[in-house]
Short mmCIF file of C-alpha atoms and ligand atoms in Angstrom, two decimals:
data_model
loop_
_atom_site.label_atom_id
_atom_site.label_comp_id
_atom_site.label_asym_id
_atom_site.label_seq_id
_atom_site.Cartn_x
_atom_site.Cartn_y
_atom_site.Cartn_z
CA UNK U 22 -15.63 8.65 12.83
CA UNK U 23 -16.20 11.99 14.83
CA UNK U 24 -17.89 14.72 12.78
CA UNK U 25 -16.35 16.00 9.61
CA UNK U 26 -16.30 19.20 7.74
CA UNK U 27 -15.81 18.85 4.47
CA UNK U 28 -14.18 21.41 1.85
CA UNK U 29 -16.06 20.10 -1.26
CA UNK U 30 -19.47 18.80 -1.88
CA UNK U 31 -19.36 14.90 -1.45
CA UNK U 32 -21.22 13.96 -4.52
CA UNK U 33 -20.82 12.04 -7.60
CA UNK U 34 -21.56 14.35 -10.39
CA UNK U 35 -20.99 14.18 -14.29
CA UNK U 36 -21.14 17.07 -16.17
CA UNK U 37 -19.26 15.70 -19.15
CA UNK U 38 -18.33 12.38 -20.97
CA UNK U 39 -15.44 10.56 -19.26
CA UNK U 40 -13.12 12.02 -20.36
CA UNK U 41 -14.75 15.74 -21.22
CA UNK U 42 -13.25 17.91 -23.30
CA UNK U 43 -10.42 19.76 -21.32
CA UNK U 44 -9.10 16.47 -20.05
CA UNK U 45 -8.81 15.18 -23.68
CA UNK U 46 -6.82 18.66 -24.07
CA UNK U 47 -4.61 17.72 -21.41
CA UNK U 48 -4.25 14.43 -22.84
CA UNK U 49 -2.83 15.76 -25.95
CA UNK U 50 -0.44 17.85 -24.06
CA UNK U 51 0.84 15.26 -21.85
CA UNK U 52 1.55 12.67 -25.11
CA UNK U 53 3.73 15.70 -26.39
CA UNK U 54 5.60 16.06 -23.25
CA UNK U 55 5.45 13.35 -20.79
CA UNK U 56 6.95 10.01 -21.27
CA UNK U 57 5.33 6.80 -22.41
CA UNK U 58 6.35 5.08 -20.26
CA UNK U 59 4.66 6.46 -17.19
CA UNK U 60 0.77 4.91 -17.21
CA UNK U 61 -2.64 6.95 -15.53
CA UNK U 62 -5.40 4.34 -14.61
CA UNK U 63 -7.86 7.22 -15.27
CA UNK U 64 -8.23 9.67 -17.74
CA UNK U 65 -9.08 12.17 -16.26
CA UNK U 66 -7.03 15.03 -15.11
CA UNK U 67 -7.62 16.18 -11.49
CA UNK U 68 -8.00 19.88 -10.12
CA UNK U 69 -9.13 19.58 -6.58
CA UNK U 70 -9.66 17.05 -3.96
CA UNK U 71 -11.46 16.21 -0.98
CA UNK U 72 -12.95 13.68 1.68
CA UNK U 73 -13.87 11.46 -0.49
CA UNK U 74 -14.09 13.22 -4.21
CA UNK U 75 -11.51 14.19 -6.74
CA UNK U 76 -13.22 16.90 -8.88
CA UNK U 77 -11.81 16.84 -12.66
CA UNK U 78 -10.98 20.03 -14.42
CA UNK U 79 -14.44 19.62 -16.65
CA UNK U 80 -16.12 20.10 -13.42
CA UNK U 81 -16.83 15.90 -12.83
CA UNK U 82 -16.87 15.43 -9.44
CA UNK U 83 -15.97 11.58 -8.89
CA UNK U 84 -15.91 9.12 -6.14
CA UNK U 85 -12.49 8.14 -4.96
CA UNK U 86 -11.70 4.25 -3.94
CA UNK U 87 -8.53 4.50 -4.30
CA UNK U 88 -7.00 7.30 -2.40
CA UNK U 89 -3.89 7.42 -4.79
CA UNK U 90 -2.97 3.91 -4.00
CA UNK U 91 -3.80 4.15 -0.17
CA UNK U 92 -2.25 7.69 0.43
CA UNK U 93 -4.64 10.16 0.92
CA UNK U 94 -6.12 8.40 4.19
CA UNK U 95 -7.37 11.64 6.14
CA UNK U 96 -8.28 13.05 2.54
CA UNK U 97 -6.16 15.15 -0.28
CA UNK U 98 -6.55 18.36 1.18
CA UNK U 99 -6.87 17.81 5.12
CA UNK U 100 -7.13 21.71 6.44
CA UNK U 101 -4.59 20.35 9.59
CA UNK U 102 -2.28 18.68 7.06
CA UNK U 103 -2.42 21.64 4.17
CA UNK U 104 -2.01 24.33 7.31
CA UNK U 105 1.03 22.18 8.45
CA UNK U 106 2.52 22.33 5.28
CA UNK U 107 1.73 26.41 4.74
CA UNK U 108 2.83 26.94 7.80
CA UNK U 109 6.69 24.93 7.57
CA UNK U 110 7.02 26.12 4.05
CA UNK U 111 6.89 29.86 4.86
CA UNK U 112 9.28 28.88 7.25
CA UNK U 113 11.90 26.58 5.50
CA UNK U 114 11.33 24.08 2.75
CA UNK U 115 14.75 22.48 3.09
CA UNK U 116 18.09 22.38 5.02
CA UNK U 117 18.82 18.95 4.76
CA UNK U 118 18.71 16.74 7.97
CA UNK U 119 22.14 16.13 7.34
CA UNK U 120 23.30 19.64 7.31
CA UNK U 121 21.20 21.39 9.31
CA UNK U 122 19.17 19.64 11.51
CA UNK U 123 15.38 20.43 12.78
CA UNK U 124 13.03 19.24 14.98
CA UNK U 125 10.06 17.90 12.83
CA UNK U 126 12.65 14.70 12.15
CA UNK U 127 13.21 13.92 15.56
CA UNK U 128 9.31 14.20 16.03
CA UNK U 129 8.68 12.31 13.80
CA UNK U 130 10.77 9.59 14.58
CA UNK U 131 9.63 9.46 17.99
CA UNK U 132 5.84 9.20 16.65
CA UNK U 133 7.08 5.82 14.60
CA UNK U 134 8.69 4.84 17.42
CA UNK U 135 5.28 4.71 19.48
CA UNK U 136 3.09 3.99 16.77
CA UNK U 137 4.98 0.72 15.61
CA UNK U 138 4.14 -2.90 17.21
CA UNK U 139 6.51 -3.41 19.97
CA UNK U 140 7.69 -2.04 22.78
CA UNK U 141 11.45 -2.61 22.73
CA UNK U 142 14.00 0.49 21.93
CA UNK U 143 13.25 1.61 17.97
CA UNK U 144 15.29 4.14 15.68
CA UNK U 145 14.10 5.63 12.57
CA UNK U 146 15.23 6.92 9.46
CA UNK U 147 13.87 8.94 6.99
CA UNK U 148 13.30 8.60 2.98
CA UNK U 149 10.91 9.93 0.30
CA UNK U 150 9.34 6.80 -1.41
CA UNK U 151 8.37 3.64 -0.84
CA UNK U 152 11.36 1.73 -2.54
CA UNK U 153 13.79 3.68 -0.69
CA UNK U 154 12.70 3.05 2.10
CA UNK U 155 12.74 -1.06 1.37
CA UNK U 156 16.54 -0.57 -0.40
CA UNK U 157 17.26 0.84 2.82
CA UNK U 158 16.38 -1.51 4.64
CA UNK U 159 18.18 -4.13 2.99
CA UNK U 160 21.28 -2.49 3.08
CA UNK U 161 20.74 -2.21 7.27
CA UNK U 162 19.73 -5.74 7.32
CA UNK U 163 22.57 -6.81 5.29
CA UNK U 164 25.31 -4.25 7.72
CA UNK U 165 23.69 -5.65 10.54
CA UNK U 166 24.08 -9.36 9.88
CA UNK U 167 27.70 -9.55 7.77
CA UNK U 168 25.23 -11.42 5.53
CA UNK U 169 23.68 -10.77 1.87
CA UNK U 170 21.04 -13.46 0.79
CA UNK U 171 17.49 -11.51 1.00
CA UNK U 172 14.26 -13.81 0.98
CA UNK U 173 11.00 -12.40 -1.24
CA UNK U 174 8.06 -14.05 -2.86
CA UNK U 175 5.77 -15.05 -5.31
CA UNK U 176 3.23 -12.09 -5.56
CA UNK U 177 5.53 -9.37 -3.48
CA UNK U 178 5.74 -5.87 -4.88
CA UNK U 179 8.70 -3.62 -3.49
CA UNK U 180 9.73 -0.69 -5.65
CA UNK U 181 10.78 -0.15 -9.34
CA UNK U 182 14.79 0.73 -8.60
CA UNK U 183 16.72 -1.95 -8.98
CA UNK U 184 17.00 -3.62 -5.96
CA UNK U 185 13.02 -3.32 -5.45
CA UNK U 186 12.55 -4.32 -9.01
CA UNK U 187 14.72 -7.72 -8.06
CA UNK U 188 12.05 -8.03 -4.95
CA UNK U 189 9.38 -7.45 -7.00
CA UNK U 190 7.56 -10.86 -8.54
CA UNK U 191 5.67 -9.43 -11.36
CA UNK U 192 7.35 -8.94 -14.75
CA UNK U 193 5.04 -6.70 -16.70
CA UNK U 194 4.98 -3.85 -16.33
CA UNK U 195 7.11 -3.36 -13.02
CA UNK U 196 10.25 -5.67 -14.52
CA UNK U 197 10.12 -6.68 -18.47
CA UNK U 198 13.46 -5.22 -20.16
CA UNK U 199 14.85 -3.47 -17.41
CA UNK U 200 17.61 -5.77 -15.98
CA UNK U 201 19.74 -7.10 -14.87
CA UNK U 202 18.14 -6.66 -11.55
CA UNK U 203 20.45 -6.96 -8.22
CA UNK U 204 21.84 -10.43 -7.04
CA UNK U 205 21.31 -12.27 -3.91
CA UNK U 206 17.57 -12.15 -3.95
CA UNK U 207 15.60 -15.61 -3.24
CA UNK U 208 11.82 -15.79 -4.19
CA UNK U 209 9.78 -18.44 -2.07
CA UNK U 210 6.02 -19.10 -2.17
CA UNK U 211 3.85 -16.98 -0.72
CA UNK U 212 0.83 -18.04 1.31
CA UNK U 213 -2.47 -17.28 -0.79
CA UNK U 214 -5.23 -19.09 0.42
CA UNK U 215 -7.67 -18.57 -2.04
CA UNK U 216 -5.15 -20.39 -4.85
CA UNK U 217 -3.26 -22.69 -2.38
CA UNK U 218 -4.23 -26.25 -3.88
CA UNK U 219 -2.65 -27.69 -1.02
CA UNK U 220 -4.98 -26.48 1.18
CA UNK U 221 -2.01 -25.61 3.89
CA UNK U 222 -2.03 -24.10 6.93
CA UNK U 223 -0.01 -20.59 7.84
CA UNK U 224 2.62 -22.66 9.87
CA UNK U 225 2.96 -25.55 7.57
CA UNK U 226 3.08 -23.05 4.19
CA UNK U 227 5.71 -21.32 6.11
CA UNK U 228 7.32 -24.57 7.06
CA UNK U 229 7.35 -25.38 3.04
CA UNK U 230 9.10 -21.33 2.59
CA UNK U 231 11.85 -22.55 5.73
CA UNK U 232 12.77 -25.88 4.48
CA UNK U 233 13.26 -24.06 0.99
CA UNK U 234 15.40 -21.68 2.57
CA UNK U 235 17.41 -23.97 4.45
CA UNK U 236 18.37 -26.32 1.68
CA UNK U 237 18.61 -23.60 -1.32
CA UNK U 238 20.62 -20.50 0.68
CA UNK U 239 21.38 -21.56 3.80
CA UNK U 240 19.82 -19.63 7.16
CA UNK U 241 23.56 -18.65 7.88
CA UNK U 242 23.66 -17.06 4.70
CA UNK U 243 20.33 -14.79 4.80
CA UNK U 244 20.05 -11.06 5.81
CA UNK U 245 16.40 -10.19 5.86
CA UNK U 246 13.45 -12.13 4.63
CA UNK U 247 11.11 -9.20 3.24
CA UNK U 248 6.76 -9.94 3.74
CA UNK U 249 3.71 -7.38 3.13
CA UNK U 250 1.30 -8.63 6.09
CA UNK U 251 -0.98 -7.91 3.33
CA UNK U 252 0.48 -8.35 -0.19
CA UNK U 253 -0.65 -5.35 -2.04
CA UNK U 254 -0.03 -4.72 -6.15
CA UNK U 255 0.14 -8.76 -5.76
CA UNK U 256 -3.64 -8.68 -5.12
CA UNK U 257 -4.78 -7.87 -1.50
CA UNK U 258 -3.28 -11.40 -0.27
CA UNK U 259 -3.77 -11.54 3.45
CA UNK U 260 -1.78 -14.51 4.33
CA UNK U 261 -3.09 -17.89 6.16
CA UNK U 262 -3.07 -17.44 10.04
CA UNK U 263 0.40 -18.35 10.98
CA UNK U 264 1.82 -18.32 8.44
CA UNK U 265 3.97 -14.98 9.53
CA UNK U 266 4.22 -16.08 12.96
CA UNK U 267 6.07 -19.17 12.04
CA UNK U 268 8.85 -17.19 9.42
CA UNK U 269 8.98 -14.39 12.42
CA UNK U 270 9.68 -17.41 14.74
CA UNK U 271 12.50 -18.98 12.62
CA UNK U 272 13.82 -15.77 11.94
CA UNK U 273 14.33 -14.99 15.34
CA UNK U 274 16.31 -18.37 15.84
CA UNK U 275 18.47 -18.03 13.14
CA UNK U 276 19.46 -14.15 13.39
CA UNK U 277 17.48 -13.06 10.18
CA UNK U 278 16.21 -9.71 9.89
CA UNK U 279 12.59 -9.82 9.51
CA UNK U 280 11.49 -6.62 7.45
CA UNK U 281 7.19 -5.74 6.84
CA UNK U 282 6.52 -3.89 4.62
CA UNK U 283 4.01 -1.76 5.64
CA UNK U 284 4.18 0.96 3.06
CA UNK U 285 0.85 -0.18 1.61
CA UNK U 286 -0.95 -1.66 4.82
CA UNK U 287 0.45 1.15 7.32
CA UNK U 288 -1.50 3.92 9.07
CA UNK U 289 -4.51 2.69 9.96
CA UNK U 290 -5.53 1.34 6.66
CA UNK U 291 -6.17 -1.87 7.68
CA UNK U 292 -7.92 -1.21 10.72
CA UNK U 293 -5.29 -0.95 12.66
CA UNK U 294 -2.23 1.49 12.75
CA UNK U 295 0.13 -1.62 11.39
CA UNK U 296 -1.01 -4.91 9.75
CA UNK U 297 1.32 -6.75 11.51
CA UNK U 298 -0.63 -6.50 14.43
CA UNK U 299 -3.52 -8.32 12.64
CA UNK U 300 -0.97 -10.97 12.35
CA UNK U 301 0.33 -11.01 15.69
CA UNK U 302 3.87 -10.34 14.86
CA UNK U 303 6.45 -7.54 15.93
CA UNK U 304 8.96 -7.03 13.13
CA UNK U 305 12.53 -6.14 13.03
CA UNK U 306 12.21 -3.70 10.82
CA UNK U 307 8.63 -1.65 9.04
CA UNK U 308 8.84 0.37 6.06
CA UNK U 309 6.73 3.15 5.87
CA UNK U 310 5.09 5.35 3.05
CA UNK U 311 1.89 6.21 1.58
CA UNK U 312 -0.42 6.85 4.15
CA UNK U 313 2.16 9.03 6.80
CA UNK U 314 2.46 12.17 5.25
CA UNK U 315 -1.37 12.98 3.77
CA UNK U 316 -0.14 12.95 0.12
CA UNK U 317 3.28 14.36 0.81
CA UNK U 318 6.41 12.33 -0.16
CA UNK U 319 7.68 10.74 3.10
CA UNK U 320 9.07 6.91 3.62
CA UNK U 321 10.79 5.57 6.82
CA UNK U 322 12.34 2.49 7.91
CA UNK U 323 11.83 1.94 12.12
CA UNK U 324 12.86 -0.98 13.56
CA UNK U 325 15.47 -2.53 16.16
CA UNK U 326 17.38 0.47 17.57
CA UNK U 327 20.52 -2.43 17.55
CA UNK U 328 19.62 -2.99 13.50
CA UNK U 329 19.55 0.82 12.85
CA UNK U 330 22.49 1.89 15.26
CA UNK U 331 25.05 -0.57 13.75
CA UNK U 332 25.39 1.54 10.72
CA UNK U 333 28.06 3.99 10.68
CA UNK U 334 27.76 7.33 10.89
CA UNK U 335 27.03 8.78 7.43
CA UNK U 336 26.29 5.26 6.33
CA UNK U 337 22.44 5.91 6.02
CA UNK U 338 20.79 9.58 4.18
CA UNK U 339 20.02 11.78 0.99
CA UNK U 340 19.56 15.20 0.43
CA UNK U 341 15.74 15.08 0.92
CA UNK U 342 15.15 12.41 3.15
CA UNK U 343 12.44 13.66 6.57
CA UNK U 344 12.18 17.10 4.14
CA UNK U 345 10.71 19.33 6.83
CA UNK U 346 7.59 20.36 4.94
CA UNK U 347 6.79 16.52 4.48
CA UNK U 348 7.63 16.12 8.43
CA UNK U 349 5.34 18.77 9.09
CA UNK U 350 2.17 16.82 7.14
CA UNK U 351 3.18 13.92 8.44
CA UNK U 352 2.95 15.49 12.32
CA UNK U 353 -0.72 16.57 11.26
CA UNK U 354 -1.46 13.38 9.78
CA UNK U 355 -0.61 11.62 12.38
CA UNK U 356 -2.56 13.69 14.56
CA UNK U 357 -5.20 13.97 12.71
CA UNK U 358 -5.62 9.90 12.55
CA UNK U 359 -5.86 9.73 16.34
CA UNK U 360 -8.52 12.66 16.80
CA UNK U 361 -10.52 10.88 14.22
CA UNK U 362 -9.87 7.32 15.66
CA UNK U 363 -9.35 6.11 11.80
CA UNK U 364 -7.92 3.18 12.74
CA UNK U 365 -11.11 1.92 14.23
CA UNK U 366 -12.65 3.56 11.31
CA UNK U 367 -11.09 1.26 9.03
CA UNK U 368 -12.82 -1.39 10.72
CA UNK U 369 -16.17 0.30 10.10
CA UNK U 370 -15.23 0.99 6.59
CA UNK U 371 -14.87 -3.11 6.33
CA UNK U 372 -17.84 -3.71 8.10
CA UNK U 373 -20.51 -1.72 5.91
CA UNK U 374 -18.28 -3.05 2.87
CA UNK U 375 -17.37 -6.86 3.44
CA UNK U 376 -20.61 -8.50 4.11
CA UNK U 377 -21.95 -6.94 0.96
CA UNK U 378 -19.83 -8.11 -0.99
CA UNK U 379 -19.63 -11.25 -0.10
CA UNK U 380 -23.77 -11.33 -0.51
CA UNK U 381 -22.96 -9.91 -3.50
CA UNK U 382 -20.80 -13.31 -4.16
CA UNK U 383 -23.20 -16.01 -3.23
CA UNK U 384 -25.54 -14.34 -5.82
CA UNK U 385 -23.20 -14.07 -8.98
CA UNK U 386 -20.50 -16.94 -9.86
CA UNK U 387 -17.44 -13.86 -11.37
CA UNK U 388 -16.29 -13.60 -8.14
CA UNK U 389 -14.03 -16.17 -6.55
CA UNK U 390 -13.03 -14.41 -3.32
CA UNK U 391 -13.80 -11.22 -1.35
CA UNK U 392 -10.99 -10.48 1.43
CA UNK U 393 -8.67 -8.09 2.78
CA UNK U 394 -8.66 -6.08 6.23
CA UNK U 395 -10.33 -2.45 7.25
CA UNK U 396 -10.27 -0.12 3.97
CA UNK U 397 -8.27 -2.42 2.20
CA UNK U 398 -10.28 -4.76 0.60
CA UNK U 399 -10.80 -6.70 -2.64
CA UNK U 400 -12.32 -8.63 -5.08
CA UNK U 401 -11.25 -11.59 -6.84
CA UNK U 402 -12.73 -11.73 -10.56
CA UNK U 403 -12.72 -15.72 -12.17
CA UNK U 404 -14.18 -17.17 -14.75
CA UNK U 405 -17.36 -18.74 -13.33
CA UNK U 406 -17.23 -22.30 -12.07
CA UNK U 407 -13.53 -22.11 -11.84
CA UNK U 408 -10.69 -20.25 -10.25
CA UNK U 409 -8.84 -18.91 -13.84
CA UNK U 410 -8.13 -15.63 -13.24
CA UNK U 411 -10.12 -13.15 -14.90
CA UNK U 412 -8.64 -9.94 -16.28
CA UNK U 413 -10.56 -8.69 -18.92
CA UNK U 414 -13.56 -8.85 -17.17
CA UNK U 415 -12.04 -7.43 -14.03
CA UNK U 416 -11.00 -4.50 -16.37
CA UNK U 417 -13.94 -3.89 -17.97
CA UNK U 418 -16.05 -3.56 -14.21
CA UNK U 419 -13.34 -1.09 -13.64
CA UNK U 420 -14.13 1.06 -16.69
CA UNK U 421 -17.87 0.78 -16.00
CA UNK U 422 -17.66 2.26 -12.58
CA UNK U 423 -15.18 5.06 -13.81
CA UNK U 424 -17.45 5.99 -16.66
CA UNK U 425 -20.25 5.96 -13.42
CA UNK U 426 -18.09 8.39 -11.50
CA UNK U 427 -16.55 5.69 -9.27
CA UNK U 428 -12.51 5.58 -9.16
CA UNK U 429 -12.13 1.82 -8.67
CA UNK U 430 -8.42 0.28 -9.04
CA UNK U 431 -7.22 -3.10 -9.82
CA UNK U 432 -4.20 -5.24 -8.77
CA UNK U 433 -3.10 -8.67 -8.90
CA UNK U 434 -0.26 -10.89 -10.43
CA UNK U 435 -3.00 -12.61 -12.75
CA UNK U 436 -4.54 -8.43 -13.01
CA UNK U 437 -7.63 -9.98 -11.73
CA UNK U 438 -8.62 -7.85 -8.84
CA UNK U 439 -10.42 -5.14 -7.93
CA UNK U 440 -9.24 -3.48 -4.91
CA UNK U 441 -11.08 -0.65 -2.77
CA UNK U 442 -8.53 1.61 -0.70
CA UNK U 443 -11.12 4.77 0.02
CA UNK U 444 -9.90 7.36 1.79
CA UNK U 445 -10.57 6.97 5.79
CA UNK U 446 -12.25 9.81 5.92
CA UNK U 447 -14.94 9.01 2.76
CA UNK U 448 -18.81 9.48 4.44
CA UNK U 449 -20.74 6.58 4.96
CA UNK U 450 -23.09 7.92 2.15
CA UNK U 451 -20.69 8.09 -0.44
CA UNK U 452 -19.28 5.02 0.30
CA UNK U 453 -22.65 3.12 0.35
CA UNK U 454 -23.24 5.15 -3.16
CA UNK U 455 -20.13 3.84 -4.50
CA UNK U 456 -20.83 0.24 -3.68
CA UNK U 457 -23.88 0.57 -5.23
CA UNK U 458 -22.31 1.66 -8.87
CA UNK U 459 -19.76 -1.16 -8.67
CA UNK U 460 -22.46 -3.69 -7.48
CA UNK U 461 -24.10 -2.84 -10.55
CA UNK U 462 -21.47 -3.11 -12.70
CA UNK U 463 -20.34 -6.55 -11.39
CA UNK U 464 -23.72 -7.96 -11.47
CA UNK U 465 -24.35 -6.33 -15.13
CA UNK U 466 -20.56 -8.33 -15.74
CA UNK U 467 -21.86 -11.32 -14.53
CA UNK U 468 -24.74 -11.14 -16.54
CA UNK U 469 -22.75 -11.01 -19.85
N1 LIG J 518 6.16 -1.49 -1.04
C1 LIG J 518 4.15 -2.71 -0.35
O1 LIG J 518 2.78 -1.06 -2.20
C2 LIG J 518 4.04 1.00 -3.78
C3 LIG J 518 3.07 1.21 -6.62
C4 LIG J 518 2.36 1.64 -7.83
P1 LIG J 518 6.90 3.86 -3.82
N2 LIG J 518 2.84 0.51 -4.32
C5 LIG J 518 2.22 1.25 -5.41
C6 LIG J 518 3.24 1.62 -9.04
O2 LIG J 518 2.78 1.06 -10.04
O3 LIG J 518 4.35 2.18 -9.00
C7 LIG J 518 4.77 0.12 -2.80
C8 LIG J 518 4.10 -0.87 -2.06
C9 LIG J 518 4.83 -1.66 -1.17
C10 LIG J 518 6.81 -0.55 -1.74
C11 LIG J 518 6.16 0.27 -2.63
C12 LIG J 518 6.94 1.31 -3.35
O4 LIG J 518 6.59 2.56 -2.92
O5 LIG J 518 6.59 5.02 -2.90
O6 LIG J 518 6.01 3.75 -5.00
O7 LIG J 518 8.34 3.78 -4.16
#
């Protein structure tokens, strides 16, 4: 990464108990006024943000690893990405796109259009979240083709509307009680190496997922078959090789829209700009979130300018969707990426992480698999000896690091996983010290 200024110290620091005392004060207020329903992984309640710290507001200054589930790439508080945003917001914070037009759209669009694998004619259009962005593209996909059966899979995570909930495999919390979720939605198995008995190959697990299709829908019947080229809340599954190749292949021959979702693995995160390139496959359509706008709300769905242009006019919108001030961050975020090359850092981020890990595994017998791609990367917690998942365990090396100063999430359909998603722009010290707490703590695990 080229040099790097940063705002805030980068330095784990405690001042207080996890949680200190104002925190616990917030806490109180929130249980009077927030819902239930909505969860915080950490306690803590955050005041200011940089690189690679989140300070708290007793004054803790923590390490981040997971960039607010893989947003804050270049950082929560970029100076190119908070001047964009100062600088469109004392201009306009709204027209609507579909009122009143404006330029940072259009720029933006033709950034996805350049940035995306592929080089044949692409159109854009733009959302605020994740989920939209995936309902979206269903309801091109499904336009497009006159057709309305949509393939997902075991592990997938979309959204929590309805239609993403119904794409979604896991039940609790994302699913239990909220139905009844949206029809025509097929779940196949997904290609997980680590817990594929069968020992499979990519094209022959996607050969299983095809003949599936083909005698339970019907190819004639399907709009869009939906993949993460790394499955994210499912537990960092990066698929065998081939295994996308071969659905992108019979998708192709059989006129089904084939939708990544990207809003997890896009821009940059994985080393390179999209994770279907890792995979060697240009998709119909990419959703996009997350990472593009430096923290600010912004989704998009680019693909096939055929796909997106066969939708009336009207057809496709909402009152926020490409909200200039988001445009605007997501200009200097995309800028900012390319002067600071963090696609390629990514790749450095795996390369001082990965191999100590996995020494890391050969020593202690809790961890059944390290994997994942760039700054996405993960580890797979099991009861030694065996590959039963291990959640408690997996939990508890979470809370060790966080009471350590180390934000480390977790993930996984069995909740097994711990998953690293710094941001890009972290320091290589920081990083190293934050590997070093949550060495500890899984070696100290392993010990128990
Ligand atoms: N597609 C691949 O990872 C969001 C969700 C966390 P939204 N993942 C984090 C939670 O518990 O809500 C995600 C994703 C993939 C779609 C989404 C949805 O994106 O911006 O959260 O709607």
């Amino acid at each position: 990464m080229t040099d790097f200024t940063y705002r805030l110290a980068q330095k784990r620091q405690l001042v207080t108990e996890l949680p200190g005392p104002r925190s616990l004060e917030w806490a109180r207020r929130r249980r009077a006024a927030v819902a239930a329903g909505v969860g915080s992984s950490v306690p803590v309640y955050a005041i200011d943000a940089d690189g690679g710290v989140i300070v708290d507001v007793d004054g803790n200054s923590l390490i981040d690893l997971g960039s607010g589930i893989a947003v804050t790439s270049v950082g929560a508080s970029h100076p190119s990405v908070a001047a964009a945003v100062a600088e469109q917001a004392a201009h306009f914070t709204h027209t609507c796109f579909m009122v009143t037009p404006y330029e940072g759209y259009v720029r933006v669009a033709e950034a996805l259009s350049e940035l995306t694998p592929g080089d044949h004619e692409k159109r854009s259009v733009l959302f605020n979240s994740g989920a939209e962005a995936v309902e979206n593209a269903v309801k091109i996909a499904r336009l497009a083709t006159g057709r309305s059966a949509i393939v997902t899979f075991d592990h997938a995570y979309h959204g929590r509307t309805n239609l993403t909930m119904a794409l979604t495999a896991k039940t609790m919390p994302y699913k239990a009680h909220f139905g009844p979720f949206a029809p025509e939605v097929y779940r196949m198995p997904a290609s997980y190496p680590y817990r594929d008995r069968h020992g499979l190959t990519g094209p022959q697990a996607a050969q299983q997922v095809i003949d599936q299709i083909e005698k339970q829908i019907g190819a004639d019947a399907v709009a869009a078959i939906i993949y993460e080229p790394i499955q994210g809340e499912g537990g960092f599954i990066v698929p065998a090789d081939g295994f996308l190749p071969t659905l992108v292949s019979w998708a192709k021959d059989n006129r089904v829209v084939f939708v990544a979702d990207e809003v997890q693995t896009g821009f940059a995160r994985t080393g390179e700009w999209f994770a279907s390139t890792h995979e060697g496959i240009v998709p119909d359509l990419i959703t996009m979130a997350k990472g593009i706008a430096g923290g600010m709300p912004l989704a998009a769905v680019t693909g096939r300018a055929d796909l997106l242009d066969s939708v009336h006019t009207g057809g496709l919108g909402g009152t926020y969707g490409g909200n200039p001030v988001a445009c605007a961050a997501a200009l200097a975020t995309i800028e900012t990426m390319r002067q600071l090359g963090l696609p390629a850092r990514a790749r450095e981020i795996e390369a001082l992480t990965k191999p100590r890990l996995r020494r890391l595994a050969d020593e202690i017998d809790i961890i059944g698999e390290v994997r994942g791609r760039g700054a996405m990367l993960a580890i797979e917690l099991v009861h030694p000896g065996t590959d039963a998942p291990d959640p408690f365990t997996t939990k508890a090396i979470a809370a060790q690091a966080l009471s350590e100063g180390v934000i480390a999430l977790t993930c996984g359909t069995y909740g097994n996983v711990i998953r690293l998603l710094p941001p890009l722009v972290i320091s290589d010290d920081l990083l190293d010290e934050a590997l070093g707490v949550l060495e500890t703590a899984l070696r100290s695990a392993a010990a128990r």
